[in-house]
Amino acid sequence: MATVSAPRERASITSLLAYRTIDLVTVATLGVATGVVFWAWSQAWNGISTLALFTAPPVLGLLTGPWLIAGVLGGLIVRKPGAALAAELIAAAVEMLIGNQWGTSTLISGLLQGLGVEVVLALVLYRRFGVVIAALGGAMAGAFEIFYEWHSYYSAWTWNYKLAYLGCTMLSGVVLAGVVGWLLVRALAATGVLDAFGAGREHHARNAV
């Protein structure tokens, strides 16, 4: 049995790590598209965040979710190590190049947010992609980002503020990146554009029952 299972395991690992052309194109497309959305959200964030800072600063975390969705989408659709990280990093680069208020630090955020999603997917060996995993990925992406922001932007805050900010950001990641990202993948699968991916095949399998 061991001699039979070993080749199968190696084939499974090779399949998981091997990127097809369509995988690379999809990651790049997701990154660019969400990067434009990130930029648009950064413009809206300017006014909304000013109001939040005058009322309850940690509430700013509730606005973070939209910036976390690229990694969730990349991970749920392509389902290979590095896809979530690449999608989030490309999106951050696009947002930065169009022009935002954070400059090159946007790339650091993209890197950390993508890593957060990758950690969750790695823990389940890139084999589960349901709404719970999506939500956890969004939450972890938010947590990685906030650990960075604690030191870079809000080091003067009290721990009460910092922890409240972390909680608000993770909640936003769960809902606006995780659940919304999962729903978007389901909606895209229903159109047929994801037929080359696991999400598309799962959609057809559900409808065939």
PDB file of C-alpha atoms in Angstrom:
ATOM      1  CA  MET A   1       0.000   0.000   0.000  1.00  0.00           C
ATOM      2  CA  ALA A   2       2.817   2.416   0.855  1.00  0.00           C
ATOM      3  CA  THR A   3       4.470   1.893  -2.529  1.00  0.00           C
ATOM      4  CA  VAL A   4       1.169   2.656  -4.284  1.00  0.00           C
ATOM      5  CA  SER A   5       0.252   5.694  -2.225  1.00  0.00           C
ATOM      6  CA  ALA A   6       3.655   7.395  -2.467  1.00  0.00           C
ATOM      7  CA  PRO A   7       3.454   8.118  -6.232  1.00  0.00           C
ATOM      8  CA  ARG A   8      -0.100   9.340  -5.786  1.00  0.00           C
ATOM      9  CA  GLU A   9       0.978  11.723  -3.044  1.00  0.00           C
ATOM     10  CA  ARG A  10       3.837  13.041  -5.187  1.00  0.00           C
ATOM     11  CA  ALA A  11       1.458  13.534  -8.117  1.00  0.00           C
ATOM     12  CA  SER A  12      -0.976  15.379  -5.862  1.00  0.00           C
ATOM     13  CA  ILE A  13       1.765  17.701  -4.586  1.00  0.00           C
ATOM     14  CA  THR A  14       3.022  18.326  -8.132  1.00  0.00           C
ATOM     15  CA  SER A  15      -0.502  19.167  -9.297  1.00  0.00           C
ATOM     16  CA  LEU A  16      -0.977  21.538  -6.374  1.00  0.00           C
ATOM     17  CA  LEU A  17       2.238  23.425  -7.075  1.00  0.00           C
ATOM     18  CA  ALA A  18       2.048  23.493 -10.881  1.00  0.00           C
ATOM     19  CA  TYR A  19       0.528  26.672 -12.290  1.00  0.00           C
ATOM     20  CA  ARG A  20      -1.303  26.558 -15.615  1.00  0.00           C
ATOM     21  CA  THR A  21      -1.319  29.553 -17.922  1.00  0.00           C
ATOM     22  CA  ILE A  22      -4.947  30.213 -17.014  1.00  0.00           C
ATOM     23  CA  ASP A  23      -4.001  30.252 -13.326  1.00  0.00           C
ATOM     24  CA  LEU A  24      -1.363  32.936 -13.897  1.00  0.00           C
ATOM     25  CA  VAL A  25      -3.653  35.017 -16.093  1.00  0.00           C
ATOM     26  CA  THR A  26      -6.464  34.780 -13.556  1.00  0.00           C
ATOM     27  CA  VAL A  27      -4.263  35.833 -10.642  1.00  0.00           C
ATOM     28  CA  ALA A  28      -2.993  38.810 -12.634  1.00  0.00           C
ATOM     29  CA  THR A  29      -6.502  39.784 -13.764  1.00  0.00           C
ATOM     30  CA  LEU A  30      -7.883  39.545 -10.228  1.00  0.00           C
ATOM     31  CA  GLY A  31      -4.987  41.615  -8.933  1.00  0.00           C
ATOM     32  CA  VAL A  32      -5.428  44.402 -11.465  1.00  0.00           C
ATOM     33  CA  ALA A  33      -9.217  44.518 -11.165  1.00  0.00           C
ATOM     34  CA  THR A  34      -9.235  44.568  -7.374  1.00  0.00           C
ATOM     35  CA  GLY A  35      -6.353  47.042  -7.378  1.00  0.00           C
ATOM     36  CA  VAL A  36      -8.561  49.551  -9.176  1.00  0.00           C
ATOM     37  CA  VAL A  37     -11.290  48.866  -6.608  1.00  0.00           C
ATOM     38  CA  PHE A  38      -8.733  49.352  -3.820  1.00  0.00           C
ATOM     39  CA  TRP A  39      -7.785  52.729  -5.261  1.00  0.00           C
ATOM     40  CA  ALA A  40     -11.426  53.821  -5.493  1.00  0.00           C
ATOM     41  CA  TRP A  41     -12.003  52.716  -1.897  1.00  0.00           C
ATOM     42  CA  SER A  42      -8.925  54.644  -0.754  1.00  0.00           C
ATOM     43  CA  GLN A  43     -10.467  57.819  -2.181  1.00  0.00           C
ATOM     44  CA  ALA A  44     -13.736  57.236  -0.345  1.00  0.00           C
ATOM     45  CA  TRP A  45     -11.806  56.285   2.792  1.00  0.00           C
ATOM     46  CA  ASN A  46     -10.342  59.791   3.062  1.00  0.00           C
ATOM     47  CA  GLY A  47     -13.646  61.374   3.998  1.00  0.00           C
ATOM     48  CA  ILE A  48     -15.139  58.473   5.941  1.00  0.00           C
ATOM     49  CA  SER A  49     -12.036  57.937   8.067  1.00  0.00           C
ATOM     50  CA  THR A  50     -11.935  61.580   9.128  1.00  0.00           C
ATOM     51  CA  LEU A  51     -15.394  61.237  10.631  1.00  0.00           C
ATOM     52  CA  ALA A  52     -14.447  57.962  12.354  1.00  0.00           C
ATOM     53  CA  LEU A  53     -11.313  59.464  13.899  1.00  0.00           C
ATOM     54  CA  PHE A  54     -13.400  62.159  15.564  1.00  0.00           C
ATOM     55  CA  THR A  55     -15.925  59.683  16.961  1.00  0.00           C
ATOM     56  CA  ALA A  56     -14.289  56.330  17.781  1.00  0.00           C
ATOM     57  CA  PRO A  57     -10.870  55.795  16.119  1.00  0.00           C
ATOM     58  CA  PRO A  58     -10.842  51.957  16.401  1.00  0.00           C
ATOM     59  CA  VAL A  59     -13.986  51.894  14.255  1.00  0.00           C
ATOM     60  CA  LEU A  60     -11.649  52.630  11.344  1.00  0.00           C
ATOM     61  CA  GLY A  61     -11.000  48.907  11.310  1.00  0.00           C
ATOM     62  CA  LEU A  62     -14.504  48.280   9.997  1.00  0.00           C
ATOM     63  CA  LEU A  63     -13.447  50.023   6.770  1.00  0.00           C
ATOM     64  CA  THR A  64     -10.512  47.704   6.097  1.00  0.00           C
ATOM     65  CA  GLY A  65     -12.345  44.679   4.678  1.00  0.00           C
ATOM     66  CA  PRO A  66     -12.475  45.767   1.022  1.00  0.00           C
ATOM     67  CA  TRP A  67      -8.652  45.908   0.937  1.00  0.00           C
ATOM     68  CA  LEU A  68      -8.437  42.258   1.983  1.00  0.00           C
ATOM     69  CA  ILE A  69     -10.610  40.688  -0.697  1.00  0.00           C
ATOM     70  CA  ALA A  70      -8.031  40.179  -3.451  1.00  0.00           C
ATOM     71  CA  GLY A  71      -6.197  37.487  -1.503  1.00  0.00           C
ATOM     72  CA  VAL A  72      -9.426  35.724  -0.607  1.00  0.00           C
ATOM     73  CA  LEU A  73     -10.560  35.698  -4.240  1.00  0.00           C
ATOM     74  CA  GLY A  74      -7.188  34.514  -5.508  1.00  0.00           C
ATOM     75  CA  GLY A  75      -7.052  31.725  -2.955  1.00  0.00           C
ATOM     76  CA  LEU A  76     -10.629  30.518  -3.468  1.00  0.00           C
ATOM     77  CA  ILE A  77     -10.438  30.519  -7.263  1.00  0.00           C
ATOM     78  CA  VAL A  78      -6.901  29.389  -8.141  1.00  0.00           C
ATOM     79  CA  ARG A  79      -6.415  27.209  -5.060  1.00  0.00           C
ATOM     80  CA  LYS A  80      -2.635  26.957  -5.241  1.00  0.00           C
ATOM     81  CA  PRO A  81       0.084  28.096  -2.825  1.00  0.00           C
ATOM     82  CA  GLY A  82       1.009  31.691  -3.524  1.00  0.00           C
ATOM     83  CA  ALA A  83      -2.138  32.631  -5.472  1.00  0.00           C
ATOM     84  CA  ALA A  84      -3.663  34.601  -2.605  1.00  0.00           C
ATOM     85  CA  LEU A  85      -0.379  36.364  -1.909  1.00  0.00           C
ATOM     86  CA  ALA A  86       0.221  37.218  -5.569  1.00  0.00           C
ATOM     87  CA  ALA A  87      -3.316  38.547  -6.122  1.00  0.00           C
ATOM     88  CA  GLU A  88      -3.168  40.766  -3.034  1.00  0.00           C
ATOM     89  CA  LEU A  89       0.324  42.026  -3.846  1.00  0.00           C
ATOM     90  CA  ILE A  90      -0.576  42.849  -7.461  1.00  0.00           C
ATOM     91  CA  ALA A  91      -3.688  44.673  -6.269  1.00  0.00           C
ATOM     92  CA  ALA A  92      -1.614  46.689  -3.796  1.00  0.00           C
ATOM     93  CA  ALA A  93       0.878  47.575  -6.528  1.00  0.00           C
ATOM     94  CA  VAL A  94      -1.892  48.742  -8.866  1.00  0.00           C
ATOM     95  CA  GLU A  95      -3.439  50.880  -6.129  1.00  0.00           C
ATOM     96  CA  MET A  96      -0.042  52.402  -5.339  1.00  0.00           C
ATOM     97  CA  LEU A  97       0.769  53.101  -9.001  1.00  0.00           C
ATOM     98  CA  ILE A  98      -2.561  54.818  -9.633  1.00  0.00           C
ATOM     99  CA  GLY A  99      -1.837  56.915  -6.568  1.00  0.00           C
ATOM    100  CA  ASN A 100      -2.874  56.803  -2.933  1.00  0.00           C
ATOM    101  CA  GLN A 101      -1.861  58.414   0.338  1.00  0.00           C
ATOM    102  CA  TRP A 102       0.281  55.539   1.625  1.00  0.00           C
ATOM    103  CA  GLY A 103       2.832  55.199  -1.179  1.00  0.00           C
ATOM    104  CA  THR A 104       5.214  52.241  -1.100  1.00  0.00           C
ATOM    105  CA  SER A 105       3.965  51.094   2.299  1.00  0.00           C
ATOM    106  CA  THR A 106       0.931  49.839   0.360  1.00  0.00           C
ATOM    107  CA  LEU A 107       3.136  46.990  -0.879  1.00  0.00           C
ATOM    108  CA  ILE A 108       3.957  45.979   2.684  1.00  0.00           C
ATOM    109  CA  SER A 109       0.259  45.878   3.476  1.00  0.00           C
ATOM    110  CA  GLY A 110      -0.449  43.804   0.377  1.00  0.00           C
ATOM    111  CA  LEU A 111       2.291  41.361   1.285  1.00  0.00           C
ATOM    112  CA  LEU A 112       1.066  40.891   4.852  1.00  0.00           C
ATOM    113  CA  GLN A 113      -2.601  40.647   3.886  1.00  0.00           C
ATOM    114  CA  GLY A 114      -1.860  38.028   1.260  1.00  0.00           C
ATOM    115  CA  LEU A 115       0.256  36.047   3.725  1.00  0.00           C
ATOM    116  CA  GLY A 116      -2.631  36.048   6.182  1.00  0.00           C
ATOM    117  CA  VAL A 117      -4.876  34.268   3.683  1.00  0.00           C
ATOM    118  CA  GLU A 118      -2.075  31.885   2.701  1.00  0.00           C
ATOM    119  CA  VAL A 119      -1.580  30.831   6.332  1.00  0.00           C
ATOM    120  CA  VAL A 120      -5.220  29.773   6.639  1.00  0.00           C
ATOM    121  CA  LEU A 121      -5.211  27.881   3.334  1.00  0.00           C
ATOM    122  CA  ALA A 122      -1.926  26.172   4.238  1.00  0.00           C
ATOM    123  CA  LEU A 123      -3.385  24.968   7.537  1.00  0.00           C
ATOM    124  CA  VAL A 124      -6.060  23.051   5.596  1.00  0.00           C
ATOM    125  CA  LEU A 125      -3.482  21.960   2.967  1.00  0.00           C
ATOM    126  CA  TYR A 126      -5.291  23.924   0.238  1.00  0.00           C
ATOM    127  CA  ARG A 127      -8.121  21.381   0.296  1.00  0.00           C
ATOM    128  CA  ARG A 128     -11.024  23.354   1.783  1.00  0.00           C
ATOM    129  CA  PHE A 129     -12.505  26.501   0.259  1.00  0.00           C
ATOM    130  CA  GLY A 130     -15.885  27.003   1.902  1.00  0.00           C
ATOM    131  CA  VAL A 131     -17.295  30.091   3.548  1.00  0.00           C
ATOM    132  CA  VAL A 132     -15.678  29.310   6.919  1.00  0.00           C
ATOM    133  CA  ILE A 133     -12.201  29.112   5.380  1.00  0.00           C
ATOM    134  CA  ALA A 134     -12.880  32.288   3.394  1.00  0.00           C
ATOM    135  CA  ALA A 135     -13.978  34.090   6.556  1.00  0.00           C
ATOM    136  CA  LEU A 136     -10.943  32.881   8.486  1.00  0.00           C
ATOM    137  CA  GLY A 137      -8.701  33.996   5.626  1.00  0.00           C
ATOM    138  CA  GLY A 138     -10.230  37.461   5.709  1.00  0.00           C
ATOM    139  CA  ALA A 139      -9.822  37.621   9.474  1.00  0.00           C
ATOM    140  CA  MET A 140      -6.182  36.522   9.359  1.00  0.00           C
ATOM    141  CA  ALA A 141      -5.407  38.986   6.574  1.00  0.00           C
ATOM    142  CA  GLY A 142      -6.819  41.739   8.761  1.00  0.00           C
ATOM    143  CA  ALA A 143      -4.824  40.587  11.781  1.00  0.00           C
ATOM    144  CA  PHE A 144      -1.532  40.565   9.852  1.00  0.00           C
ATOM    145  CA  GLU A 145      -2.252  44.063   8.590  1.00  0.00           C
ATOM    146  CA  ILE A 146      -3.110  45.437  12.019  1.00  0.00           C
ATOM    147  CA  PHE A 147       0.038  44.066  13.665  1.00  0.00           C
ATOM    148  CA  TYR A 148       1.920  46.167  11.098  1.00  0.00           C
ATOM    149  CA  GLU A 149      -0.250  49.249  11.605  1.00  0.00           C
ATOM    150  CA  TRP A 150       0.136  49.103  15.377  1.00  0.00           C
ATOM    151  CA  HIS A 151       3.821  49.870  14.913  1.00  0.00           C
ATOM    152  CA  SER A 152       3.676  52.029  11.808  1.00  0.00           C
ATOM    153  CA  TYR A 153       0.672  54.293  12.381  1.00  0.00           C
ATOM    154  CA  TYR A 154      -0.885  53.836  15.794  1.00  0.00           C
ATOM    155  CA  SER A 155       1.970  53.177  18.188  1.00  0.00           C
ATOM    156  CA  ALA A 156       0.717  55.947  20.483  1.00  0.00           C
ATOM    157  CA  TRP A 157      -2.680  54.320  20.967  1.00  0.00           C
ATOM    158  CA  THR A 158      -3.519  52.600  24.251  1.00  0.00           C
ATOM    159  CA  TRP A 159      -3.878  48.828  24.226  1.00  0.00           C
ATOM    160  CA  ASN A 160      -7.640  49.180  24.604  1.00  0.00           C
ATOM    161  CA  TYR A 161      -7.730  51.131  21.349  1.00  0.00           C
ATOM    162  CA  LYS A 162      -5.298  48.744  19.631  1.00  0.00           C
ATOM    163  CA  LEU A 163      -7.259  45.627  20.557  1.00  0.00           C
ATOM    164  CA  ALA A 164     -10.562  47.245  19.606  1.00  0.00           C
ATOM    165  CA  TYR A 165      -9.024  48.205  16.262  1.00  0.00           C
ATOM    166  CA  LEU A 166      -7.820  44.635  15.760  1.00  0.00           C
ATOM    167  CA  GLY A 167     -11.281  43.265  16.522  1.00  0.00           C
ATOM    168  CA  CYS A 168     -13.022  45.700  14.172  1.00  0.00           C
ATOM    169  CA  THR A 169     -10.575  44.923  11.384  1.00  0.00           C
ATOM    170  CA  MET A 170     -10.896  41.159  11.763  1.00  0.00           C
ATOM    171  CA  LEU A 171     -14.689  41.481  11.793  1.00  0.00           C
ATOM    172  CA  SER A 172     -14.519  43.529   8.607  1.00  0.00           C
ATOM    173  CA  GLY A 173     -12.218  40.913   7.111  1.00  0.00           C
ATOM    174  CA  VAL A 174     -14.648  38.130   7.988  1.00  0.00           C
ATOM    175  CA  VAL A 175     -17.652  39.868   6.429  1.00  0.00           C
ATOM    176  CA  LEU A 176     -16.417  42.156   3.633  1.00  0.00           C
ATOM    177  CA  ALA A 177     -13.486  40.030   2.447  1.00  0.00           C
ATOM    178  CA  GLY A 178     -14.362  36.495   3.542  1.00  0.00           C
ATOM    179  CA  VAL A 179     -18.125  36.124   3.170  1.00  0.00           C
ATOM    180  CA  VAL A 180     -18.458  38.660   0.347  1.00  0.00           C
ATOM    181  CA  GLY A 181     -15.462  37.119  -1.427  1.00  0.00           C
ATOM    182  CA  TRP A 182     -16.982  33.631  -1.141  1.00  0.00           C
ATOM    183  CA  LEU A 183     -20.308  34.925  -2.492  1.00  0.00           C
ATOM    184  CA  LEU A 184     -18.531  36.610  -5.404  1.00  0.00           C
ATOM    185  CA  VAL A 185     -16.784  33.349  -6.306  1.00  0.00           C
ATOM    186  CA  ARG A 186     -20.122  31.524  -6.216  1.00  0.00           C
ATOM    187  CA  ALA A 187     -21.685  34.200  -8.428  1.00  0.00           C
ATOM    188  CA  LEU A 188     -18.803  34.043 -10.912  1.00  0.00           C
ATOM    189  CA  ALA A 189     -19.000  30.248 -10.978  1.00  0.00           C
ATOM    190  CA  ALA A 190     -22.691  30.475 -11.860  1.00  0.00           C
ATOM    191  CA  THR A 191     -21.826  32.460 -15.011  1.00  0.00           C
ATOM    192  CA  GLY A 192     -19.495  29.747 -16.287  1.00  0.00           C
ATOM    193  CA  VAL A 193     -16.320  31.850 -16.270  1.00  0.00           C
ATOM    194  CA  LEU A 194     -14.758  29.601 -13.621  1.00  0.00           C
ATOM    195  CA  ASP A 195     -15.423  26.284 -15.359  1.00  0.00           C
ATOM    196  CA  ALA A 196     -11.669  25.682 -15.625  1.00  0.00           C
ATOM    197  CA  PHE A 197     -11.358  25.871 -11.828  1.00  0.00           C
ATOM    198  CA  GLY A 198     -12.530  23.878  -8.867  1.00  0.00           C
ATOM    199  CA  ALA A 199     -15.167  26.480  -7.989  1.00  0.00           C
ATOM    200  CA  GLY A 200     -16.763  26.080 -11.417  1.00  0.00           C
ATOM    201  CA  ARG A 201     -16.775  22.301 -11.257  1.00  0.00           C
ATOM    202  CA  GLU A 202     -18.303  22.404  -7.777  1.00  0.00           C
ATOM    203  CA  HIS A 203     -21.073  24.674  -9.049  1.00  0.00           C
ATOM    204  CA  HIS A 204     -21.990  22.191 -11.799  1.00  0.00           C
ATOM    205  CA  ALA A 205     -21.820  19.303  -9.332  1.00  0.00           C
ATOM    206  CA  ARG A 206     -24.259  21.076  -6.979  1.00  0.00           C
ATOM    207  CA  ASN A 207     -26.700  21.722  -9.816  1.00  0.00           C
ATOM    208  CA  ALA A 208     -26.465  18.156 -11.051  1.00  0.00           C
ATOM    209  CA  VAL A 209     -27.717  16.733  -7.765  1.00  0.00           C
TER     210      VAL A 209
END
